Short mmCIF file of C-alpha atoms and ligand atoms in Angstrom, two decimals:
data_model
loop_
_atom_site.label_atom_id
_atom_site.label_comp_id
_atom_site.label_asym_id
_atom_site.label_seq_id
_atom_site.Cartn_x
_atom_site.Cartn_y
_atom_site.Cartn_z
CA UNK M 1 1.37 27.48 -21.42
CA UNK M 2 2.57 25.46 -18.71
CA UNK M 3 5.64 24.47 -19.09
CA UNK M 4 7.30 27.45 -16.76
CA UNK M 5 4.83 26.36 -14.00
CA UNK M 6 6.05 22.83 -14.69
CA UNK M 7 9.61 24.05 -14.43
CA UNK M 8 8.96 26.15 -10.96
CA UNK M 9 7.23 23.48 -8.96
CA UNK M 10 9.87 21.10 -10.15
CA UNK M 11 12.49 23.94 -9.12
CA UNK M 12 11.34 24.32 -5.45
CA UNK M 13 10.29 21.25 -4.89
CA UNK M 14 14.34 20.30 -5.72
CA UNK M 15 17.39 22.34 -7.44
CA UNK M 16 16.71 21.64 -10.64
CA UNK M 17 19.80 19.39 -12.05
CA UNK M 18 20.42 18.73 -8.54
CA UNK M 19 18.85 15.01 -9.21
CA UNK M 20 19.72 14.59 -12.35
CA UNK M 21 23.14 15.14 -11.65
CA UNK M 22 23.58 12.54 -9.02
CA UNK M 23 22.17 10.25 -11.48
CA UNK M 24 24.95 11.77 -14.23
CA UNK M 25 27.29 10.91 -11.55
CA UNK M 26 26.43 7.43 -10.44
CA UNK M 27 26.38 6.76 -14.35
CA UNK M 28 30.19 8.10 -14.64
CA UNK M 29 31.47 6.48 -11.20
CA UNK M 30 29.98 3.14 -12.57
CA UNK M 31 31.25 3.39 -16.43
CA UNK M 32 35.30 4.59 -14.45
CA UNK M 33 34.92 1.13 -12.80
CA UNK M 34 33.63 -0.53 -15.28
CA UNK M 35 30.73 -2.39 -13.28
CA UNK M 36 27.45 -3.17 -14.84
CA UNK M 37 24.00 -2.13 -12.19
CA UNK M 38 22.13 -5.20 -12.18
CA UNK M 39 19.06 -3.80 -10.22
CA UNK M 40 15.90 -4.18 -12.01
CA UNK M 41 15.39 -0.28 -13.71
CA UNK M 42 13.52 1.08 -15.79
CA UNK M 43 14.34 4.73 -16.59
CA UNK M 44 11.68 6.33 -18.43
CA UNK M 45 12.16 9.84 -19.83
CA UNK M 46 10.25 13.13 -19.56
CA UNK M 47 10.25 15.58 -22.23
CA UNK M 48 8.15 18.67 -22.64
CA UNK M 49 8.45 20.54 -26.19
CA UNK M 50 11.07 19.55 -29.49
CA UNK M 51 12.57 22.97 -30.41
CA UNK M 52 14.60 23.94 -33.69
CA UNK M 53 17.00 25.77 -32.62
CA UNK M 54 18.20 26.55 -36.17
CA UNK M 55 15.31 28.44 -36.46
CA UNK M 56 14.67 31.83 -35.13
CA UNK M 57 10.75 30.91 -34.87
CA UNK M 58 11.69 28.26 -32.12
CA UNK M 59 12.73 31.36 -29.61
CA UNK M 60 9.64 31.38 -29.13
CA UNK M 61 9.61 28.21 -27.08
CA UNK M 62 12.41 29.86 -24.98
CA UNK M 63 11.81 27.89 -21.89
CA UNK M 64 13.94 25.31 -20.32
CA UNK M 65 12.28 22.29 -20.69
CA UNK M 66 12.23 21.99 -24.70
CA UNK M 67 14.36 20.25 -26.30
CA UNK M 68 16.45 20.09 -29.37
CA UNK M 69 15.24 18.21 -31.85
CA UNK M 70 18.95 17.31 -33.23
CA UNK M 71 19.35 15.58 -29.98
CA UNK M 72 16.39 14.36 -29.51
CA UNK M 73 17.10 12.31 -32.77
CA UNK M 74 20.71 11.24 -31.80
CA UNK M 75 19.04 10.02 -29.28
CA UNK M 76 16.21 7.96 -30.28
CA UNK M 77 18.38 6.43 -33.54
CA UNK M 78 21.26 5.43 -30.72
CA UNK M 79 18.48 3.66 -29.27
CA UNK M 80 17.25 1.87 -32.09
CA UNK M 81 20.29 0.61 -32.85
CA UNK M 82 21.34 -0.54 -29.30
CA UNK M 83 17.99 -2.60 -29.46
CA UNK M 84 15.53 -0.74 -27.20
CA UNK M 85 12.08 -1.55 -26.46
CA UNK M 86 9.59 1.41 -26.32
CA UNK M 87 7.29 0.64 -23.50
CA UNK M 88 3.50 1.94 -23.58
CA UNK M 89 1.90 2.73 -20.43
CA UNK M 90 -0.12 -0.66 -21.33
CA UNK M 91 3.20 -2.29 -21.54
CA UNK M 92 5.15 -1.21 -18.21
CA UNK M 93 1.80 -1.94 -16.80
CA UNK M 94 1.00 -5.73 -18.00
CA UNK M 95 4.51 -6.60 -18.41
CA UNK M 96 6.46 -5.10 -14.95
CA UNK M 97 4.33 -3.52 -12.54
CA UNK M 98 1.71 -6.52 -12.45
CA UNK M 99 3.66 -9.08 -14.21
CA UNK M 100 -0.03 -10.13 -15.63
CA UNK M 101 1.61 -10.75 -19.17
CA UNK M 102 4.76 -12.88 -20.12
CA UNK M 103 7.92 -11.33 -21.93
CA UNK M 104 8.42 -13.29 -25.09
CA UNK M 105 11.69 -14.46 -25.95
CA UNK M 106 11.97 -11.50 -28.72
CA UNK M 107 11.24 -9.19 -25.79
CA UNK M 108 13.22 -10.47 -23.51
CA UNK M 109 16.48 -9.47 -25.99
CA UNK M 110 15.96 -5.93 -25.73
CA UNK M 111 16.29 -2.87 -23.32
CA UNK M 112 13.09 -2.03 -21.91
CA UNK M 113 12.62 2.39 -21.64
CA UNK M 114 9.80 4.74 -22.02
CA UNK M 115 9.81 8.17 -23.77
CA UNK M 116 7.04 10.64 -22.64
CA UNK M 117 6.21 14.19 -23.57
CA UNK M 118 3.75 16.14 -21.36
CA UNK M 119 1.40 18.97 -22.15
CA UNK M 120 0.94 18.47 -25.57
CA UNK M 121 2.81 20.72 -27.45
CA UNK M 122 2.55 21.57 -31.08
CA UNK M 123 6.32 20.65 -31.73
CA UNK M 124 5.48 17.45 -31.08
CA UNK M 125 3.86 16.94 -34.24
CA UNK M 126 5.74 19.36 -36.29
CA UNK M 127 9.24 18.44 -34.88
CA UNK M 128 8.98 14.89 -33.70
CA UNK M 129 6.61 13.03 -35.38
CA UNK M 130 8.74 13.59 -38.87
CA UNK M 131 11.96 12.24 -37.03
CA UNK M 132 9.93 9.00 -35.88
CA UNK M 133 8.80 8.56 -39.55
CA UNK M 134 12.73 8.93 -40.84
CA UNK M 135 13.70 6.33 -38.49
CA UNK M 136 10.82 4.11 -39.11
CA UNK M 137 12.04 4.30 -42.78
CA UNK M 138 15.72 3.81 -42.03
CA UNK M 139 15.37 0.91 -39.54
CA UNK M 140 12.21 -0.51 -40.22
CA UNK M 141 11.37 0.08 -36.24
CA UNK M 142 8.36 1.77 -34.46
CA UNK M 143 9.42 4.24 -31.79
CA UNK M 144 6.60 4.33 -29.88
CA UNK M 145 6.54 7.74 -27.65
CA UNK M 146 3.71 8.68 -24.49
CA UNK M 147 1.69 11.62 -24.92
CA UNK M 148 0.56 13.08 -21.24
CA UNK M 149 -2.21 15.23 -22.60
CA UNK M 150 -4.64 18.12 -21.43
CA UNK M 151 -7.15 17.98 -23.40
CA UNK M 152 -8.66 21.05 -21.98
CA UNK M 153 -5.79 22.93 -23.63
CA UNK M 154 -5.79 20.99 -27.30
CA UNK M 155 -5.74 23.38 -29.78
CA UNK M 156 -9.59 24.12 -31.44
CA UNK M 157 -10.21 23.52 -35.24
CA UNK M 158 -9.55 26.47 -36.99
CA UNK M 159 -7.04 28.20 -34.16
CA UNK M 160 -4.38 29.88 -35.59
CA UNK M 161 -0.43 29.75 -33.68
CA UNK M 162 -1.54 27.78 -31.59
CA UNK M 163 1.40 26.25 -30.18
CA UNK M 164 -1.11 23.19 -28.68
CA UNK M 165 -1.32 19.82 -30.42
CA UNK M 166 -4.68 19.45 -31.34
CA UNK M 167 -6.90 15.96 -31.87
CA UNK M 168 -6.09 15.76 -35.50
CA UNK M 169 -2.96 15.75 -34.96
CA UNK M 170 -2.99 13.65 -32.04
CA UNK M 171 -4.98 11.01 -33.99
CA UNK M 172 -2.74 11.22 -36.96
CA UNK M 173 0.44 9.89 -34.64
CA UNK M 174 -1.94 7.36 -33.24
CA UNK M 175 -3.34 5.75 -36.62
CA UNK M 176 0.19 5.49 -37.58
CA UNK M 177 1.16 3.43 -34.10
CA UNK M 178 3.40 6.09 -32.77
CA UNK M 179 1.92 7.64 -29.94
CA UNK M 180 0.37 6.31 -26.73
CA UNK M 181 -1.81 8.65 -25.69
CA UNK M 182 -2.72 9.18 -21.86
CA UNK M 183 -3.98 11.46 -19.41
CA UNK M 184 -2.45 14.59 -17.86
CA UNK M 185 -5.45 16.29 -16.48
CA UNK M 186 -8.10 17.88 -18.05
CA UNK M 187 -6.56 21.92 -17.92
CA UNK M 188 -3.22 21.09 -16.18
CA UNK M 189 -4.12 22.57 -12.97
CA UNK M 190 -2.33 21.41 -9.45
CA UNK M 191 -4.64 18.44 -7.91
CA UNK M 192 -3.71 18.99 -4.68
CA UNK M 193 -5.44 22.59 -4.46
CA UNK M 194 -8.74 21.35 -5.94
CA UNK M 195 -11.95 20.33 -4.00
CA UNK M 196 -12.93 17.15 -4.39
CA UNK M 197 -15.28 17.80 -7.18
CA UNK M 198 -12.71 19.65 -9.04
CA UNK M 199 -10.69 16.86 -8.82
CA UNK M 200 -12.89 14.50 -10.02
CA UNK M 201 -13.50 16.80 -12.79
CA UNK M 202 -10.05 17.08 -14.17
CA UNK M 203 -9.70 13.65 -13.60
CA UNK M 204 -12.96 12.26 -15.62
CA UNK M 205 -13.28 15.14 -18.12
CA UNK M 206 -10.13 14.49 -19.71
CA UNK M 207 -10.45 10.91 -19.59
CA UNK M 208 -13.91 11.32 -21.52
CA UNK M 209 -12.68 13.78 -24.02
CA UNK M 210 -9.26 12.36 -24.86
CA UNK M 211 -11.58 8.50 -25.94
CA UNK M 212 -14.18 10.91 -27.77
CA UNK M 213 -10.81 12.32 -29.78
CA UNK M 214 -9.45 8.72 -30.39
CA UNK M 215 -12.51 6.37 -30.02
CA UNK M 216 -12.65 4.67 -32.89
CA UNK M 217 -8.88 4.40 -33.54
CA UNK M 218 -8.87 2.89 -30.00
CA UNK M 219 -11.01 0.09 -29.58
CA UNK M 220 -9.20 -1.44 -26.25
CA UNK M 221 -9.57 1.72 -24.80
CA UNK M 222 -6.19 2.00 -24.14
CA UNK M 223 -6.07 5.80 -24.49
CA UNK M 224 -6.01 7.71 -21.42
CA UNK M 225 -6.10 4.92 -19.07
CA UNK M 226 -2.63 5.71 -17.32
CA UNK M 227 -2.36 9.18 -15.68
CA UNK M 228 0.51 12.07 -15.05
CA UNK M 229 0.39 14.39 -12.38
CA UNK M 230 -0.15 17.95 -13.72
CA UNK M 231 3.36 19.52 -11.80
CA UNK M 232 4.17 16.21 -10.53
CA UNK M 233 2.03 17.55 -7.26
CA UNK M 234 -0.11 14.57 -5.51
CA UNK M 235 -0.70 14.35 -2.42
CA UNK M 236 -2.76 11.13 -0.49
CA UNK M 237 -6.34 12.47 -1.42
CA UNK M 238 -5.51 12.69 -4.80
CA UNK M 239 -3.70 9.73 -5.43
CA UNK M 240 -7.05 8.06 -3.86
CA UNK M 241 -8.93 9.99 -6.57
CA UNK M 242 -6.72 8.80 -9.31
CA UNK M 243 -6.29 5.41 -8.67
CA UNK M 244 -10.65 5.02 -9.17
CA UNK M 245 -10.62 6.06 -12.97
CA UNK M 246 -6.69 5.20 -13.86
CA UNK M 247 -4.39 2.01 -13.97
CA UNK M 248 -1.15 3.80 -12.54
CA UNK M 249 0.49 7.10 -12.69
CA UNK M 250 3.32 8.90 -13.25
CA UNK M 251 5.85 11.54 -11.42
CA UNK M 252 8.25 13.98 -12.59
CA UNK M 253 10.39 13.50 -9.88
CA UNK M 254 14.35 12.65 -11.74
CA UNK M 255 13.69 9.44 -10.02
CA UNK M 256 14.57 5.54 -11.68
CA UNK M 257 12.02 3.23 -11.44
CA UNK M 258 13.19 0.29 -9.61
CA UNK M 259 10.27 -1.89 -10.86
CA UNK M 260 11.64 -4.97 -8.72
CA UNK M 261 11.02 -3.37 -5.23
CA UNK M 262 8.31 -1.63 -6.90
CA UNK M 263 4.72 -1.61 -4.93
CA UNK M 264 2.94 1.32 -5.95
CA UNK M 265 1.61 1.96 -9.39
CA UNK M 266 0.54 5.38 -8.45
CA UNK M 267 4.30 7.26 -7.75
CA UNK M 268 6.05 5.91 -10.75
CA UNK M 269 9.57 7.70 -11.06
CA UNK M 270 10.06 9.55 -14.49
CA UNK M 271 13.32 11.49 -15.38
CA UNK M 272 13.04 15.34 -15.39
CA UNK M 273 14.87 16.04 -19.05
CA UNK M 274 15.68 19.65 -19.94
CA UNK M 275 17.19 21.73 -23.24
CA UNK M 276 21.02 21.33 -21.83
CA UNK M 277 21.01 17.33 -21.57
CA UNK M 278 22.97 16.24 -24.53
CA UNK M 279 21.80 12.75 -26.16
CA UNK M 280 24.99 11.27 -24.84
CA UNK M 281 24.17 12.21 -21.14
CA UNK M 282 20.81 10.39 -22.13
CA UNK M 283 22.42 7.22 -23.63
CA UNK M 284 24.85 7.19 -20.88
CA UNK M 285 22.25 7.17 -18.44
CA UNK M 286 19.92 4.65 -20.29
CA UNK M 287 23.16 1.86 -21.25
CA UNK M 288 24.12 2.14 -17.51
CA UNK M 289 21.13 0.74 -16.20
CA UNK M 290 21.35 -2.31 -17.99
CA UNK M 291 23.64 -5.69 -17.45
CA UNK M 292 24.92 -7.22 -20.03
CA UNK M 293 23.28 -10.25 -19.05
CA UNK M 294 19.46 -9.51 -19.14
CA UNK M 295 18.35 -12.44 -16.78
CA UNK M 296 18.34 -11.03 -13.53
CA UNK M 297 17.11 -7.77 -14.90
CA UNK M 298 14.44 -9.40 -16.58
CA UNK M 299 13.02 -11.56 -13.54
CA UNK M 300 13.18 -8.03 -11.88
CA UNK M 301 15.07 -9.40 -8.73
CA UNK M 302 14.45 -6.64 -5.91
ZN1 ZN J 1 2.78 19.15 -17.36
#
């Protein structure tokens, strides 16, 4: 579906590991001299698809961006463990970008990351919901993961191999408190080559059918009110556009959001995550970014 188009914008708008491995080799230089970044970051993850690569039916998903669902379970039970908290949209929102809610002292113990998938694929449900139900089981912990959704391209009732989620499923991971579901345009097209009304379209459309999906297992109406640019592509008009009918939004940029300096909830940084990170490239990156003590981190010191 989209996922190549994902992968080529992200491709010429930079080499694609070029980023990531800058960040792979801050991480390193830091861990050789054993100093701990104190800067207030958040890094918050992008994943596309969750691919079995044990089985042959999974070469189907043959582009770059899925990724293993062995690793993507290393992963998430590392994080567990190490004491992570699974930010919401609703979460980095309230508790970092406008400070509007206080971090209790629970909170205030753990690691604060997000974990996002965009464009709603099918492997989301077959391949990662079951591995966030295992862990629940094993630690007695939530992972709580952010769905960028088109709903435009959900799968229809009755639709055979479809390889998009569709709102069954999606409301099946939300009853049980695992996703966060939010906006990604209505039929994943680029924003910046739409007229206005176009725009507004793909930006109010998928807001209205994602709440008709989840309504009534939503009654904050916290579902698709946080926003993902479709390619990462904005531009001024449509981050004008976006900013009337969402809270903040999100990039796919390999960029760390440094939520202390932070000013605009409209460019947050996500990290661009591909099929040949391993989990321990992931963990690396995620345990560098945090001090040992929390305090100044916490107070998000610019
Ligand atoms: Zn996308």
């Amino acid at each position: 579906m989209t996922d190549s188009h994902d992968h080529n914008f992200a491709s010429s708008a930079k080499p694609k590991n070029f980023s990531l491995s800058l960040i792979l080799g801050f991480v390193i230089f830091f861990s050789i001299i054993n100093f701990q970044y104190s800067a207030p970051v958040i890094p918050i993850f992008g994943f596309h698809g969750i691919i079995n690569i044990k089985n042959n039916a999974s070469a189907f998903y043959s582009g770059e961006m899925h990724y293993p669902k062995e690793e993507v379970e290393v992963f998430l039970e590392k994080l567990i463990i190490n004491n992570y908290w699974f930010l919401t949209t609703q979460d980095l929102y309230d508790f970092f970008l406008t400070k509007s809610k206080k971090i209790s002292a629970e909170q205030y113990k753990q690691k604060p990351i997000m974990i996002s998938f965009d464009d709603g694929y099918k492997t989301v449900h077959t391949n990662l919901l079951p591995i966030l139900h295992k862990l629940e089981k094993k630690y007695g912990k939530k992972v709580k993961v952010v769905l960028f959704i088109n709903p435009g391209n959900l799968s229809r009732p009755g639709s055979l191999n479809s390889t998009n989620l569709s709102c069954k499923e999606l409301r099946e991971g939300l009853k049980k408190g695992f996703y966060d579901i939010q906006s990604h345009g209505l039929n994943h097209k680029d924003l910046t080559k739409l007229n206005r009304r176009e725009l507004v379209k793909e930006l109010v459309q998928a807001r209205t059918d994602l709440r008709i999906c989840t309504q009534d297992l939503d009654p904050d109406q916290q579902v698709a009110s946080h926003f993902a640019y479709p390619y990462g592509a904005y531009n001024q008009e449509v981050e004008d556009f976006v900013s009337k009918y969402y809270l903040s939004s999100y990039l796919y940029n390999n960029g760390i959001l440094n939520y202390g300096c932070f000013k605009n909830h409209y460019q947050i940084p996500r990290l661009m995550i591909n099929r040949h990170n391993t989990a321990k490239e992931l963990i690396d990156i995620a345990e560098t970014f945090y001090p040992i003590d929390n305090k100044n981190f916490h107070q998000g010191k610019c």
